[in-house]
PDB file of C-alpha atoms in Angstrom:
ATOM      1  CA  SER A 111      68.033  28.488  17.561  1.00 80.00           C
ATOM      2  CA  GLN A 112      71.356  26.777  17.938  1.00 83.00           C
ATOM      3  CA  THR A 113      72.785  25.642  21.243  1.00 90.00           C
ATOM      4  CA  ILE A 114      76.059  24.005  22.161  1.00 95.00           C
ATOM      5  CA  HIS A 115      76.578  21.737  25.143  1.00 96.00           C
ATOM      6  CA  GLN A 116      79.689  20.466  26.836  1.00 97.00           C
ATOM      7  CA  TRP A 117      79.902  17.618  29.277  1.00 96.00           C
ATOM      8  CA  PRO A 118      81.059  17.373  32.007  1.00 96.00           C
ATOM      9  CA  ALA A 119      81.288  20.901  33.399  1.00 95.00           C
ATOM     10  CA  THR A 120      84.130  20.019  35.747  1.00 96.00           C
ATOM     11  CA  LEU A 121      86.410  17.025  36.029  1.00 97.00           C
ATOM     12  CA  VAL A 122      89.201  16.004  38.383  1.00 97.00           C
ATOM     13  CA  GLN A 123      91.339  13.139  37.131  1.00 97.00           C
ATOM     14  CA  PRO A 124      94.568  11.480  38.295  1.00 97.00           C
ATOM     15  CA  VAL A 125      97.680  11.525  36.143  1.00 97.00           C
ATOM     16  CA  GLY A 126      97.742   8.585  33.762  1.00 97.00           C
ATOM     17  CA  SER A 127      93.966   8.148  33.618  1.00 97.00           C
ATOM     18  CA  PRO A 128      91.965   8.365  30.368  1.00 97.00           C
ATOM     19  CA  LEU A 129      89.861  11.333  29.326  1.00 97.00           C
ATOM     20  CA  SER A 130      86.706  11.849  27.312  1.00 97.00           C
ATOM     21  CA  LEU A 131      85.071  15.262  26.917  1.00 98.00           C
ATOM     22  CA  GLU A 132      81.954  15.632  24.846  1.00 98.00           C
ATOM     23  CA  CYS A 133      80.577  18.519  22.833  1.00 98.00           C
ATOM     24  CA  THR A 134      77.227  18.480  21.062  1.00 97.00           C
ATOM     25  CA  VAL A 135      75.512  21.098  18.932  1.00 95.00           C
ATOM     26  CA  GLU A 136      71.769  21.397  18.399  1.00 94.00           C
ATOM     27  CA  GLY A 137      69.779  23.288  15.817  1.00 90.00           C
ATOM     28  CA  THR A 138      72.187  23.212  12.903  1.00 86.00           C
ATOM     29  CA  SER A 139      73.646  20.799  10.378  1.00 86.00           C
ATOM     30  CA  ASN A 140      77.188  20.214   9.166  1.00 87.00           C
ATOM     31  CA  PRO A 141      78.824  22.718  11.470  1.00 90.00           C
ATOM     32  CA  ASN A 142      82.564  23.268  11.639  1.00 91.00           C
ATOM     33  CA  LEU A 143      83.629  22.243  15.130  1.00 94.00           C
ATOM     34  CA  TYR A 144      86.618  23.351  17.186  1.00 94.00           C
ATOM     35  CA  TRP A 145      88.359  22.364  20.442  1.00 95.00           C
ATOM     36  CA  TYR A 146      90.330  25.038  22.312  1.00 94.00           C
ATOM     37  CA  ARG A 147      92.256  24.936  25.562  1.00 94.00           C
ATOM     38  CA  GLN A 148      92.534  27.947  27.809  1.00 91.00           C
ATOM     39  CA  ALA A 149      95.337  27.809  30.354  1.00 83.00           C
ATOM     40  CA  ALA A 150      95.564  30.086  33.377  1.00 75.00           C
ATOM     41  CA  GLY A 151      92.353  31.920  32.442  1.00 61.00           C
ATOM     42  CA  ARG A 152      93.891  33.685  29.492  1.00 76.00           C
ATOM     43  CA  GLY A 153      94.881  32.857  25.958  1.00 83.00           C
ATOM     44  CA  LEU A 154      93.076  30.316  23.818  1.00 89.00           C
ATOM     45  CA  GLN A 155      94.980  27.608  22.001  1.00 89.00           C
ATOM     46  CA  LEU A 156      93.279  25.868  19.089  1.00 90.00           C
ATOM     47  CA  LEU A 157      93.719  22.106  19.511  1.00 93.00           C
ATOM     48  CA  PHE A 158      91.560  20.464  16.840  1.00 93.00           C
ATOM     49  CA  TYR A 159      89.022  21.370  14.211  1.00 92.00           C
ATOM     50  CA  SER A 160      86.623  19.340  12.121  1.00 93.00           C
ATOM     51  CA  VAL A 161      84.762  20.125   8.921  1.00 89.00           C
ATOM     52  CA  GLY A 162      82.746  16.900   8.877  1.00 91.00           C
ATOM     53  CA  ILE A 163      82.206  13.410  10.273  1.00 94.00           C
ATOM     54  CA  GLY A 164      85.508  11.612  10.686  1.00 92.00           C
ATOM     55  CA  GLN A 165      87.487  14.638   9.459  1.00 92.00           C
ATOM     56  CA  ILE A 166      89.824  15.917  12.150  1.00 92.00           C
ATOM     57  CA  SER A 167      92.773  18.263  11.865  1.00 90.00           C
ATOM     58  CA  SER A 168      95.234  18.852  14.659  1.00 88.00           C
ATOM     59  CA  GLU A 169      96.841  22.186  15.276  1.00 83.00           C
ATOM     60  CA  VAL A 170      99.282  21.179  17.977  1.00 80.00           C
ATOM     61  CA  PRO A 171     100.800  17.706  18.444  1.00 67.00           C
ATOM     62  CA  GLN A 172     100.203  16.568  21.993  1.00 80.00           C
ATOM     63  CA  ASN A 173      98.755  14.041  24.342  1.00 88.00           C
ATOM     64  CA  LEU A 174      95.193  14.558  23.136  1.00 94.00           C
ATOM     65  CA  SER A 175      93.086  13.321  20.243  1.00 95.00           C
ATOM     66  CA  ALA A 176      89.678  14.222  18.832  1.00 96.00           C
ATOM     67  CA  SER A 177      86.929  12.366  17.050  1.00 96.00           C
ATOM     68  CA  ARG A 178      83.686  13.277  15.335  1.00 97.00           C
ATOM     69  CA  PRO A 179      81.486  10.202  15.259  1.00 95.00           C
ATOM     70  CA  GLN A 180      78.328  12.128  14.362  1.00 95.00           C
ATOM     71  CA  ASP A 181      77.600  15.366  12.544  1.00 94.00           C
ATOM     72  CA  ARG A 182      76.966  17.372  15.676  1.00 95.00           C
ATOM     73  CA  GLN A 183      79.181  15.551  18.170  1.00 97.00           C
ATOM     74  CA  PHE A 184      82.830  16.287  18.853  1.00 97.00           C
ATOM     75  CA  ILE A 185      84.853  14.343  21.413  1.00 97.00           C
ATOM     76  CA  LEU A 186      88.196  15.157  22.966  1.00 97.00           C
ATOM     77  CA  SER A 187      90.132  12.221  24.363  1.00 97.00           C
ATOM     78  CA  SER A 188      93.343  11.121  25.960  1.00 96.00           C
ATOM     79  CA  LYS A 189      94.651   7.662  26.818  1.00 95.00           C
ATOM     80  CA  LYS A 190      96.867   8.917  29.659  1.00 96.00           C
ATOM     81  CA  LEU A 191      96.504  12.356  31.172  1.00 96.00           C
ATOM     82  CA  LEU A 192      99.463  14.537  32.073  1.00 95.00           C
ATOM     83  CA  LEU A 193      99.586  17.302  34.664  1.00 94.00           C
ATOM     84  CA  SER A 194     100.029  19.767  31.814  1.00 91.00           C
ATOM     85  CA  ASP A 195      96.631  18.762  30.391  1.00 93.00           C
ATOM     86  CA  SER A 196      94.899  20.732  33.136  1.00 94.00           C
ATOM     87  CA  GLY A 197      92.930  23.693  31.843  1.00 93.00           C
ATOM     88  CA  PHE A 198      89.612  24.978  30.629  1.00 94.00           C
ATOM     89  CA  TYR A 199      88.471  23.227  27.465  1.00 96.00           C
ATOM     90  CA  LEU A 200      86.160  25.045  25.118  1.00 95.00           C
ATOM     91  CA  CYS A 201      84.236  23.696  22.177  1.00 97.00           C
ATOM     92  CA  ALA A 202      83.008  26.011  19.436  1.00 95.00           C
ATOM     93  CA  TRP A 203      80.944  25.704  16.282  1.00 93.00           C
ATOM     94  CA  ARG A 204      80.582  27.689  13.114  1.00 89.00           C
ATOM     95  CA  LEU A 205      78.120  27.296  10.302  1.00 81.00           C
ATOM     96  CA  GLU A 206      79.839  26.101   7.158  1.00 67.00           C
ATOM     97  CA  GLN A 207      78.783  28.109   4.142  1.00 63.00           C
ATOM     98  CA  ARG A 208      80.654  29.099   0.996  1.00 58.00           C
ATOM     99  CA  GLY A 209      82.253  32.473   1.662  1.00 54.00           C
ATOM    100  CA  SER A 210      80.761  32.513   5.119  1.00 57.00           C
ATOM    101  CA  THR A 211      81.780  35.160   7.548  1.00 61.00           C
ATOM    102  CA  ASP A 212      79.834  33.554  10.321  1.00 71.00           C
ATOM    103  CA  THR A 213      80.965  33.734  13.875  1.00 86.00           C
ATOM    104  CA  GLN A 214      82.342  30.942  16.023  1.00 91.00           C
ATOM    105  CA  TYR A 215      80.062  30.300  18.983  1.00 92.00           C
ATOM    106  CA  PHE A 216      81.405  28.758  22.150  1.00 95.00           C
ATOM    107  CA  GLY A 217      80.100  26.228  24.615  1.00 96.00           C
ATOM    108  CA  PRO A 218      80.159  26.677  28.397  1.00 95.00           C
ATOM    109  CA  GLY A 219      83.471  24.839  28.779  1.00 95.00           C
ATOM    110  CA  THR A 220      84.871  21.986  30.867  1.00 96.00           C
ATOM    111  CA  ARG A 221      87.273  22.667  33.717  1.00 94.00           C
ATOM    112  CA  LEU A 222      89.796  19.809  33.852  1.00 95.00           C
ATOM    113  CA  THR A 223      92.144  19.394  36.793  1.00 96.00           C
ATOM    114  CA  VAL A 224      94.769  16.666  36.599  1.00 96.00           C
ATOM    115  CA  LEU A 225      96.284  15.711  39.968  1.00 96.00           C
TER     116      LEU A 225
ATOM    117  CA  ALA B  51     100.207  34.467   9.418  1.00 78.00           C
ATOM    118  CA  GLN B  52      97.695  36.533  11.317  1.00 85.00           C
ATOM    119  CA  SER B  53      98.228  37.827  14.844  1.00 91.00           C
ATOM    120  CA  VAL B  54      96.448  39.911  17.450  1.00 95.00           C
ATOM    121  CA  ALA B  55      97.854  42.072  20.230  1.00 95.00           C
ATOM    122  CA  GLN B  56      95.980  43.253  23.287  1.00 96.00           C
ATOM    123  CA  PRO B  57      98.569  45.507  24.929  1.00 96.00           C
ATOM    124  CA  GLU B  58      96.809  45.901  28.274  1.00 96.00           C
ATOM    125  CA  ASP B  59      96.530  43.027  30.746  1.00 95.00           C
ATOM    126  CA  GLN B  60      93.971  44.962  32.742  1.00 97.00           C
ATOM    127  CA  VAL B  61      91.874  48.091  32.306  1.00 98.00           C
ATOM    128  CA  ASN B  62      90.359  49.844  35.316  1.00 98.00           C
ATOM    129  CA  VAL B  63      87.478  52.263  34.944  1.00 98.00           C
ATOM    130  CA  ALA B  64      84.879  53.791  37.245  1.00 98.00           C
ATOM    131  CA  GLU B  65      81.228  53.004  36.696  1.00 98.00           C
ATOM    132  CA  GLY B  66      79.604  55.554  34.405  1.00 97.00           C
ATOM    133  CA  ASN B  67      82.856  56.480  32.695  1.00 98.00           C
ATOM    134  CA  PRO B  68      83.656  55.549  29.095  1.00 98.00           C
ATOM    135  CA  LEU B  69      85.830  52.503  28.535  1.00 97.00           C
ATOM    136  CA  THR B  70      88.232  51.447  25.799  1.00 98.00           C
ATOM    137  CA  VAL B  71      89.887  48.059  25.394  1.00 98.00           C
ATOM    138  CA  LYS B  72      92.631  48.091  22.790  1.00 98.00           C
ATOM    139  CA  CYS B  73      93.345  45.617  20.025  1.00 98.00           C
ATOM    140  CA  THR B  74      95.745  45.691  17.089  1.00 98.00           C
ATOM    141  CA  TYR B  75      96.063  43.047  14.411  1.00 96.00           C
ATOM    142  CA  SER B  76      98.208  41.795  11.560  1.00 94.00           C
ATOM    143  CA  VAL B  77      96.944  39.836   8.535  1.00 91.00           C
ATOM    144  CA  SER B  78      98.100  39.256   4.973  1.00 87.00           C
ATOM    145  CA  GLY B  79      94.759  40.066   3.388  1.00 86.00           C
ATOM    146  CA  ASN B  80      91.699  41.861   4.653  1.00 88.00           C
ATOM    147  CA  PRO B  81      90.802  41.286   8.289  1.00 91.00           C
ATOM    148  CA  TYR B  82      87.651  39.908   9.795  1.00 92.00           C
ATOM    149  CA  LEU B  83      87.660  41.075  13.402  1.00 95.00           C
ATOM    150  CA  PHE B  84      85.736  39.871  16.441  1.00 95.00           C
ATOM    151  CA  TRP B  85      85.278  40.729  20.098  1.00 97.00           C
ATOM    152  CA  TYR B  86      84.264  38.177  22.708  1.00 97.00           C
ATOM    153  CA  VAL B  87      83.629  38.481  26.454  1.00 97.00           C
ATOM    154  CA  GLN B  88      84.226  35.792  29.065  1.00 95.00           C
ATOM    155  CA  TYR B  89      82.806  35.745  32.571  1.00 93.00           C
ATOM    156  CA  PRO B  90      84.478  33.546  35.237  1.00 88.00           C
ATOM    157  CA  ASN B  91      84.290  29.838  34.470  1.00 84.00           C
ATOM    158  CA  ARG B  92      82.107  30.442  31.426  1.00 88.00           C
ATOM    159  CA  GLY B  93      82.527  30.098  27.696  1.00 90.00           C
ATOM    160  CA  LEU B  94      83.201  33.027  25.401  1.00 93.00           C
ATOM    161  CA  GLN B  95      80.234  35.141  24.375  1.00 95.00           C
ATOM    162  CA  PHE B  96      80.236  36.891  21.022  1.00 94.00           C
ATOM    163  CA  LEU B  97      79.934  40.695  21.254  1.00 96.00           C
ATOM    164  CA  LEU B  98      80.441  42.039  17.752  1.00 95.00           C
ATOM    165  CA  LYS B  99      82.340  41.654  14.510  1.00 93.00           C
ATOM    166  CA  TYR B 100      83.680  43.702  11.632  1.00 94.00           C
ATOM    167  CA  ILE B 101      83.565  42.184   8.174  1.00 89.00           C
ATOM    168  CA  THR B 102      83.173  45.113   5.827  1.00 85.00           C
ATOM    169  CA  GLY B 103      81.351  48.429   5.554  1.00 86.00           C
ATOM    170  CA  ASP B 104      80.996  50.970   8.334  1.00 89.00           C
ATOM    171  CA  ASN B 105      84.102  51.339  10.443  1.00 92.00           C
ATOM    172  CA  LEU B 106      82.002  51.710  13.590  1.00 95.00           C
ATOM    173  CA  VAL B 107      80.377  48.440  14.560  1.00 95.00           C
ATOM    174  CA  LYS B 108      77.691  48.198  17.209  1.00 95.00           C
ATOM    175  CA  GLY B 109      77.221  45.041  19.238  1.00 94.00           C
ATOM    176  CA  SER B 110      75.618  43.546  22.298  1.00 92.00           C
ATOM    177  CA  TYR B 111      75.209  45.202  25.715  1.00 93.00           C
ATOM    178  CA  GLY B 112      75.949  48.707  24.379  1.00 95.00           C
ATOM    179  CA  PHE B 113      79.444  47.885  23.161  1.00 97.00           C
ATOM    180  CA  GLU B 114      80.866  49.171  19.922  1.00 97.00           C
ATOM    181  CA  ALA B 115      84.196  48.905  18.152  1.00 98.00           C
ATOM    182  CA  GLU B 116      85.989  51.076  15.649  1.00 96.00           C
ATOM    183  CA  PHE B 117      87.941  49.577  12.782  1.00 96.00           C
ATOM    184  CA  ASN B 118      90.945  51.653  11.753  1.00 96.00           C
ATOM    185  CA  LYS B 119      92.740  50.210   8.753  1.00 94.00           C
ATOM    186  CA  SER B 120      95.660  52.632   8.768  1.00 95.00           C
ATOM    187  CA  GLN B 121      96.423  51.901  12.412  1.00 96.00           C
ATOM    188  CA  THR B 122      95.443  48.208  12.094  1.00 96.00           C
ATOM    189  CA  SER B 123      93.335  48.572  15.199  1.00 97.00           C
ATOM    190  CA  PHE B 124      89.919  47.431  16.378  1.00 98.00           C
ATOM    191  CA  HIS B 125      89.371  48.991  19.810  1.00 98.00           C
ATOM    192  CA  LEU B 126      86.329  48.059  21.874  1.00 98.00           C
ATOM    193  CA  LYS B 127      84.399  50.930  23.431  1.00 98.00           C
ATOM    194  CA  LYS B 128      81.419  51.686  25.603  1.00 98.00           C
ATOM    195  CA  PRO B 129      80.186  55.184  26.474  1.00 97.00           C
ATOM    196  CA  SER B 130      79.234  54.362  30.061  1.00 97.00           C
ATOM    197  CA  ALA B 131      80.681  51.378  31.915  1.00 97.00           C
ATOM    198  CA  LEU B 132      78.691  49.172  34.271  1.00 97.00           C
ATOM    199  CA  VAL B 133      80.039  47.092  37.154  1.00 97.00           C
ATOM    200  CA  SER B 134      78.538  44.082  35.394  1.00 96.00           C
ATOM    201  CA  ASP B 135      80.850  44.717  32.418  1.00 97.00           C
ATOM    202  CA  SER B 136      83.750  43.461  34.530  1.00 97.00           C
ATOM    203  CA  ALA B 137      85.051  40.422  32.674  1.00 96.00           C
ATOM    204  CA  LEU B 138      87.793  39.148  30.373  1.00 96.00           C
ATOM    205  CA  TYR B 139      87.675  40.480  26.812  1.00 97.00           C
ATOM    206  CA  PHE B 140      89.205  38.810  23.776  1.00 96.00           C
ATOM    207  CA  CYS B 141      89.902  40.254  20.373  1.00 97.00           C
ATOM    208  CA  ALA B 142      90.227  37.817  17.452  1.00 95.00           C
ATOM    209  CA  VAL B 143      91.115  38.076  13.778  1.00 93.00           C
ATOM    210  CA  ARG B 144      90.659  35.956  10.700  1.00 88.00           C
ATOM    211  CA  ASP B 145      92.271  36.553   7.351  1.00 84.00           C
ATOM    212  CA  ALA B 146      89.594  37.038   4.674  1.00 79.00           C
ATOM    213  CA  TRP B 147      91.864  35.204   2.229  1.00 76.00           C
ATOM    214  CA  ASP B 148      91.539  32.068   4.351  1.00 72.00           C
ATOM    215  CA  THR B 149      88.728  30.187   2.665  1.00 66.00           C
ATOM    216  CA  GLY B 150      89.534  26.935   4.419  1.00 63.00           C
ATOM    217  CA  PHE B 151      88.427  26.140   7.902  1.00 63.00           C
ATOM    218  CA  GLN B 152      88.629  29.817   8.815  1.00 68.00           C
ATOM    219  CA  LYS B 153      91.025  29.846  11.719  1.00 78.00           C
ATOM    220  CA  LEU B 154      90.470  32.515  14.334  1.00 87.00           C
ATOM    221  CA  VAL B 155      93.526  33.866  16.115  1.00 90.00           C
ATOM    222  CA  PHE B 156      92.848  35.255  19.574  1.00 92.00           C
ATOM    223  CA  GLY B 157      94.636  37.861  21.615  1.00 94.00           C
ATOM    224  CA  THR B 158      95.752  37.095  25.159  1.00 93.00           C
ATOM    225  CA  GLY B 159      92.786  38.886  26.659  1.00 95.00           C
ATOM    226  CA  THR B 160      92.263  42.063  28.664  1.00 96.00           C
ATOM    227  CA  ARG B 161      90.662  42.008  32.073  1.00 96.00           C
ATOM    228  CA  LEU B 162      88.207  44.872  32.542  1.00 97.00           C
ATOM    229  CA  LEU B 163      87.494  45.944  36.096  1.00 97.00           C
ATOM    230  CA  VAL B 164      84.698  48.447  36.615  1.00 97.00           C
ATOM    231  CA  SER B 165      84.581  49.918  40.106  1.00 97.00           C
ATOM    232  CA  PRO B 166      81.360  51.204  41.703  1.00 95.00           C
TER     233      PRO B 166
END
C-alpha cells in the first residue's frame, strides 16, 4: 500500500531564516505531487504541483519554491522566511493515469511557526 | 473556473442524531466531487467521492453523500452521529474536463461538533 510522509512534523523558525520541508511517497511510481498551505485551520491553498522529476508548476507567486529531485520526493523551500509563511503545510499525491479519477491523498502535515 | 461553497462554518448535532454537512459547487463541465475529514493537527483523510453513476455515494465510517445535479449540491450525511465524528470537513471539486494535472478546489471547511 502507499504511504506519504512529511518531515518535520513541527518547526519554529525565525524571520529571515531558510526553510526546507520534505515529502516522500512510498509504494507507487510517478505520482503527481502537490503542496498546500492551510492558514488558520481552514481553507487550503494550492502552492505547487509536480507531474514528474524536475517539473514544478506554481499556483501562487510568493516567497516559497518547490523542487522534485526524485520521483517520490517533493521539497518545499524558502531562502528567507516571512511571518506570513506560518501555517500548516500539507503534501498530497495522486496516481497519474490517463483519464484517472483517482483521489488525492494527504500526508500528516508540517506545522510551521515563523517568529 | 470551478468553485465550492460550504455555507456553514459550524454544524452542531447531538450524538445519535442524523447529521448533514452542506456543499454546493460550480464547474464548467461535469463535476468530480470529494469529501475529506481533518482531525486537529492532522492531514486530510479521504471519505468518499462521486465520479459517475449512483447519486448516493457511500464512504468510510458510515458517511454517505448525495449528488444532486439540478441543485449543484453534494451534501455529506450520516444517519447517526458519534462524538468521534467531531472534526473539520472539506468538500472539493474537480472539473471532469480538466485532463491536465487535475486541480482540486476545496471549500473553506465546516466544523462538525457532536455533543454527548
